[in-house]
Amino acid sequence: MHNPASPTDTLLPALARPAIQSLGGSLIREVANTGMGRADVLPFWFGESDQPTPQFIRDAAAQSLGSGETFYSQNLGRPYLREAIAQYLSGLHGREVSAQRIGAVASGDAGLMLTCQMLLSPGDRVVAVTPLWPNLLEMPRILGAQVERVPLVVRGGRWTLALDRLLDALTPGTRMLILNSPNNPTGWTIDEESLVAILAHCRRHGIWILSDDVYERLVYDPQLASAPSFLRHYAPGDRIISVNSCSKAWCMTGWRVGWMVVPEALEADLGKVIEYNFSCIFEPVQRAATVALQQGEAHVAQLRAGLVESRRLLVQALRAVPGVEVPDAGGAMYVFFRLAGFDDSLALAKHLVSEVGLGLAPGAAFGPEGEGWLRWCHAVSDGARLREGVERLARFVQRATA
């Protein structure tokens, strides 16, 4: 008797397209998955404060939810939130930023992807300053763009931008520059002179600048309200997009709310891509973000002061461990360091979890420039936990070199 073939016998494998298959998984998650749920592990692998969102921000969301604000809202965000963002940025940078240039988005991460969707086509050339948070490097690849990396260097014991090398890489025909300052993972923070030179160069060649500004308030210099910003130099017609988030400076990582500042000509197109991605942000979250921006300066100041102290404590302790190199940096919430004799950062990070219960992010997660390095998030309110973490690291080093 003839047995007809199953319909599935002639079907091709059910796979994602090649660009998606080629994406790497998160090495930070790979390490964290080996230790999450273990009570004996000290986790410093993720980039967030150990403090919950301030009560006044949570109260605003609760009040909104209690009053029934659970319906669709405008694609670009409620007018009250866009205006609050505009006022906040105008005051921070001393330059007017109109609400019409603002789009409220479902996280800074979403804002970065929306930027890539609006601007990048297959084959476009993108230049990124690295090492860098992996999402920023994979998003262009998802859309078929090609990414060239310009690595930071350590000079005089400090993370530094090789400006001439970057400008040489920004050739005519380059579509976009991706720059994150203060930088995740190194903490490198751009200086005003370099920023002006980069902007002038990109203007000459028509290169878009995607500035990931999520850490701009988290600078260690008490004389600075924020890191140097392209928004302070924006002129009509400039190809600058700034993406920011409430996640870091206001301890709102789980809320998934941020914003984009785009040229006037992109307002309508931004509304379109928001509609086709997530439509709008949940209104209680918009209420929370508005209150954070309007009433959160005391919290930001307190967080910054805590980060300065926790970094000082951590760096001092790490430099006492034999074989540890810790370059200086200007901001963010990380110490990026390396341990002499350990070149495989993923293997090292896994050994630290399994052998001494210390959870750090492997430098390889941030690209080949990060190999051999480890990232330690120091947004920790209890200095004793940091000291205990360094003691565990020292114990591991002593065993490994005995």
PDB file of C-alpha atoms in Angstrom, residues 19-159:
ATOM      1  CA  ALA A  19      20.898  37.772  10.260  1.00  0.00           C
ATOM      2  CA  ILE A  20      19.004  36.717  13.371  1.00  0.00           C
ATOM      3  CA  GLN A  21      20.603  33.279  13.578  1.00  0.00           C
ATOM      4  CA  SER A  22      24.034  34.885  13.512  1.00  0.00           C
ATOM      5  CA  LEU A  23      23.344  37.084  16.534  1.00  0.00           C
ATOM      6  CA  GLY A  24      25.271  36.163  19.642  1.00  0.00           C
ATOM      7  CA  GLY A  25      23.474  35.459  22.893  1.00  0.00           C
ATOM      8  CA  SER A  26      24.146  37.654  25.891  1.00  0.00           C
ATOM      9  CA  LEU A  27      27.307  36.511  27.670  1.00  0.00           C
ATOM     10  CA  ILE A  28      26.216  38.482  30.728  1.00  0.00           C
ATOM     11  CA  ARG A  29      23.060  36.397  30.897  1.00  0.00           C
ATOM     12  CA  GLU A  30      25.095  33.252  30.298  1.00  0.00           C
ATOM     13  CA  VAL A  31      27.167  33.970  33.393  1.00  0.00           C
ATOM     14  CA  ALA A  32      24.188  35.138  35.451  1.00  0.00           C
ATOM     15  CA  ASN A  33      22.250  31.999  34.590  1.00  0.00           C
ATOM     16  CA  THR A  34      24.953  29.933  36.291  1.00  0.00           C
ATOM     17  CA  GLY A  35      24.418  31.717  39.591  1.00  0.00           C
ATOM     18  CA  MET A  36      20.951  33.248  39.723  1.00  0.00           C
ATOM     19  CA  GLY A  37      18.936  31.817  42.582  1.00  0.00           C
ATOM     20  CA  ARG A  38      22.004  30.902  44.599  1.00  0.00           C
ATOM     21  CA  ALA A  39      21.879  32.618  47.987  1.00  0.00           C
ATOM     22  CA  ASP A  40      25.673  32.464  48.328  1.00  0.00           C
ATOM     23  CA  VAL A  41      26.399  34.548  45.197  1.00  0.00           C
ATOM     24  CA  LEU A  42      27.109  38.280  45.364  1.00  0.00           C
ATOM     25  CA  PRO A  43      25.674  39.575  42.047  1.00  0.00           C
ATOM     26  CA  PHE A  44      27.303  42.609  40.421  1.00  0.00           C
ATOM     27  CA  TRP A  45      26.711  41.507  36.822  1.00  0.00           C
ATOM     28  CA  PHE A  46      23.712  43.645  35.768  1.00  0.00           C
ATOM     29  CA  GLY A  47      23.763  47.407  35.239  1.00  0.00           C
ATOM     30  CA  GLU A  48      21.316  48.668  37.815  1.00  0.00           C
ATOM     31  CA  SER A  49      21.226  50.145  41.282  1.00  0.00           C
ATOM     32  CA  ASP A  50      20.320  47.894  44.187  1.00  0.00           C
ATOM     33  CA  GLN A  51      17.830  50.539  45.335  1.00  0.00           C
ATOM     34  CA  PRO A  52      14.119  50.395  44.359  1.00  0.00           C
ATOM     35  CA  THR A  53      12.444  53.227  42.490  1.00  0.00           C
ATOM     36  CA  PRO A  54      11.869  56.200  44.856  1.00  0.00           C
ATOM     37  CA  GLN A  55       8.503  56.171  46.594  1.00  0.00           C
ATOM     38  CA  PHE A  56       7.227  59.436  45.097  1.00  0.00           C
ATOM     39  CA  ILE A  57       7.663  57.985  41.596  1.00  0.00           C
ATOM     40  CA  ARG A  58       5.885  54.761  42.498  1.00  0.00           C
ATOM     41  CA  ASP A  59       3.080  56.769  44.094  1.00  0.00           C
ATOM     42  CA  ALA A  60       2.458  58.675  40.847  1.00  0.00           C
ATOM     43  CA  ALA A  61       2.033  55.425  38.938  1.00  0.00           C
ATOM     44  CA  ALA A  62      -0.218  53.954  41.624  1.00  0.00           C
ATOM     45  CA  GLN A  63      -2.435  57.040  41.598  1.00  0.00           C
ATOM     46  CA  SER A  64      -2.712  56.884  37.807  1.00  0.00           C
ATOM     47  CA  LEU A  65      -3.576  53.205  37.895  1.00  0.00           C
ATOM     48  CA  GLY A  66      -6.106  53.772  40.653  1.00  0.00           C
ATOM     49  CA  SER A  67      -7.845  56.482  38.636  1.00  0.00           C
ATOM     50  CA  GLY A  68      -8.272  54.151  35.664  1.00  0.00           C
ATOM     51  CA  GLU A  69      -5.697  55.571  33.223  1.00  0.00           C
ATOM     52  CA  THR A  70      -5.352  52.285  31.386  1.00  0.00           C
ATOM     53  CA  PHE A  71      -6.219  53.241  27.795  1.00  0.00           C
ATOM     54  CA  TYR A  72      -4.244  53.898  24.622  1.00  0.00           C
ATOM     55  CA  SER A  73      -2.390  57.199  24.435  1.00  0.00           C
ATOM     56  CA  GLN A  74      -0.585  59.140  21.702  1.00  0.00           C
ATOM     57  CA  ASN A  75       2.218  57.367  19.823  1.00  0.00           C
ATOM     58  CA  LEU A  76       4.793  59.980  20.804  1.00  0.00           C
ATOM     59  CA  GLY A  77       3.658  60.099  24.416  1.00  0.00           C
ATOM     60  CA  ARG A  78       1.199  62.236  26.337  1.00  0.00           C
ATOM     61  CA  PRO A  79       1.772  65.975  25.824  1.00  0.00           C
ATOM     62  CA  TYR A  80       2.436  66.444  29.552  1.00  0.00           C
ATOM     63  CA  LEU A  81       5.329  63.949  29.430  1.00  0.00           C
ATOM     64  CA  ARG A  82       6.833  65.335  26.231  1.00  0.00           C
ATOM     65  CA  GLU A  83       6.708  68.819  27.706  1.00  0.00           C
ATOM     66  CA  ALA A  84       8.286  67.627  30.963  1.00  0.00           C
ATOM     67  CA  ILE A  85      11.135  66.003  29.021  1.00  0.00           C
ATOM     68  CA  ALA A  86      11.623  69.151  26.942  1.00  0.00           C
ATOM     69  CA  GLN A  87      11.742  71.380  30.019  1.00  0.00           C
ATOM     70  CA  TYR A  88      14.121  69.038  31.810  1.00  0.00           C
ATOM     71  CA  LEU A  89      16.546  68.873  28.868  1.00  0.00           C
ATOM     72  CA  SER A  90      16.367  72.599  28.157  1.00  0.00           C
ATOM     73  CA  GLY A  91      17.292  73.368  31.749  1.00  0.00           C
ATOM     74  CA  LEU A  92      20.000  70.722  31.925  1.00  0.00           C
ATOM     75  CA  HIS A  93      21.789  71.715  28.717  1.00  0.00           C
ATOM     76  CA  GLY A  94      21.061  75.426  28.571  1.00  0.00           C
ATOM     77  CA  ARG A  95      19.574  75.161  25.078  1.00  0.00           C
ATOM     78  CA  GLU A  96      15.910  75.070  24.161  1.00  0.00           C
ATOM     79  CA  VAL A  97      14.664  71.618  23.241  1.00  0.00           C
ATOM     80  CA  SER A  98      11.106  71.781  21.933  1.00  0.00           C
ATOM     81  CA  ALA A  99       8.527  69.176  22.859  1.00  0.00           C
ATOM     82  CA  GLN A 100       7.924  68.604  19.130  1.00  0.00           C
ATOM     83  CA  ARG A 101      11.369  66.974  18.913  1.00  0.00           C
ATOM     84  CA  ILE A 102      10.575  64.531  21.730  1.00  0.00           C
ATOM     85  CA  GLY A 103       9.243  61.017  21.473  1.00  0.00           C
ATOM     86  CA  ALA A 104       8.509  59.064  24.652  1.00  0.00           C
ATOM     87  CA  VAL A 105       9.424  55.424  24.086  1.00  0.00           C
ATOM     88  CA  ALA A 106       9.172  52.067  25.825  1.00  0.00           C
ATOM     89  CA  SER A 107      12.767  52.127  27.174  1.00  0.00           C
ATOM     90  CA  GLY A 108      16.022  53.571  25.951  1.00  0.00           C
ATOM     91  CA  ASP A 109      16.653  50.188  24.353  1.00  0.00           C
ATOM     92  CA  ALA A 110      13.531  50.653  22.223  1.00  0.00           C
ATOM     93  CA  GLY A 111      14.664  54.149  21.277  1.00  0.00           C
ATOM     94  CA  LEU A 112      17.964  52.820  19.979  1.00  0.00           C
ATOM     95  CA  MET A 113      16.239  50.203  17.852  1.00  0.00           C
ATOM     96  CA  LEU A 114      13.717  52.719  16.526  1.00  0.00           C
ATOM     97  CA  THR A 115      16.610  54.943  15.460  1.00  0.00           C
ATOM     98  CA  CYS A 116      18.191  52.084  13.567  1.00  0.00           C
ATOM     99  CA  GLN A 117      14.870  51.215  11.928  1.00  0.00           C
ATOM    100  CA  MET A 118      14.385  54.788  10.743  1.00  0.00           C
ATOM    101  CA  LEU A 119      17.894  55.319   9.409  1.00  0.00           C
ATOM    102  CA  LEU A 120      19.628  52.079   8.437  1.00  0.00           C
ATOM    103  CA  SER A 121      19.308  49.942   5.337  1.00  0.00           C
ATOM    104  CA  PRO A 122      21.094  46.705   4.412  1.00  0.00           C
ATOM    105  CA  GLY A 123      24.719  47.378   3.604  1.00  0.00           C
ATOM    106  CA  ASP A 124      24.925  50.727   5.398  1.00  0.00           C
ATOM    107  CA  ARG A 125      28.196  51.419   7.175  1.00  0.00           C
ATOM    108  CA  VAL A 126      28.046  52.168  10.901  1.00  0.00           C
ATOM    109  CA  VAL A 127      30.969  53.161  13.125  1.00  0.00           C
ATOM    110  CA  ALA A 128      30.822  52.510  16.878  1.00  0.00           C
ATOM    111  CA  VAL A 129      33.141  53.458  19.717  1.00  0.00           C
ATOM    112  CA  THR A 130      33.842  50.231  21.620  1.00  0.00           C
ATOM    113  CA  PRO A 131      33.810  48.243  23.871  1.00  0.00           C
ATOM    114  CA  LEU A 132      30.092  48.781  24.024  1.00  0.00           C
ATOM    115  CA  TRP A 133      26.863  47.383  25.390  1.00  0.00           C
ATOM    116  CA  PRO A 134      26.143  44.518  22.960  1.00  0.00           C
ATOM    117  CA  ASN A 135      22.588  45.595  22.089  1.00  0.00           C
ATOM    118  CA  LEU A 136      23.930  48.706  20.358  1.00  0.00           C
ATOM    119  CA  LEU A 137      26.215  46.627  18.172  1.00  0.00           C
ATOM    120  CA  GLU A 138      23.684  43.962  17.242  1.00  0.00           C
ATOM    121  CA  MET A 139      20.771  46.261  16.378  1.00  0.00           C
ATOM    122  CA  PRO A 140      22.391  47.533  13.140  1.00  0.00           C
ATOM    123  CA  ARG A 141      23.273  43.960  12.217  1.00  0.00           C
ATOM    124  CA  ILE A 142      19.647  42.874  12.617  1.00  0.00           C
ATOM    125  CA  LEU A 143      18.823  45.415   9.904  1.00  0.00           C
ATOM    126  CA  GLY A 144      21.659  44.309   7.621  1.00  0.00           C
ATOM    127  CA  ALA A 145      24.081  47.157   8.318  1.00  0.00           C
ATOM    128  CA  GLN A 146      27.834  46.642   8.740  1.00  0.00           C
ATOM    129  CA  VAL A 147      29.530  47.831  11.942  1.00  0.00           C
ATOM    130  CA  GLU A 148      33.141  49.009  12.181  1.00  0.00           C
ATOM    131  CA  ARG A 149      34.570  49.287  15.667  1.00  0.00           C
ATOM    132  CA  VAL A 150      36.918  51.991  16.971  1.00  0.00           C
ATOM    133  CA  PRO A 151      38.249  50.879  20.352  1.00  0.00           C
ATOM    134  CA  LEU A 152      38.947  53.038  23.352  1.00  0.00           C
ATOM    135  CA  VAL A 153      42.504  52.830  24.677  1.00  0.00           C
ATOM    136  CA  VAL A 154      44.086  53.094  28.107  1.00  0.00           C
ATOM    137  CA  ARG A 155      46.484  56.042  28.237  1.00  0.00           C
ATOM    138  CA  GLY A 156      48.048  57.307  31.403  1.00  0.00           C
ATOM    139  CA  GLY A 157      45.938  54.899  33.413  1.00  0.00           C
ATOM    140  CA  ARG A 158      42.666  56.254  32.027  1.00  0.00           C
ATOM    141  CA  TRP A 159      40.150  55.168  29.393  1.00  0.00           C
TER     142      TRP A 159
END
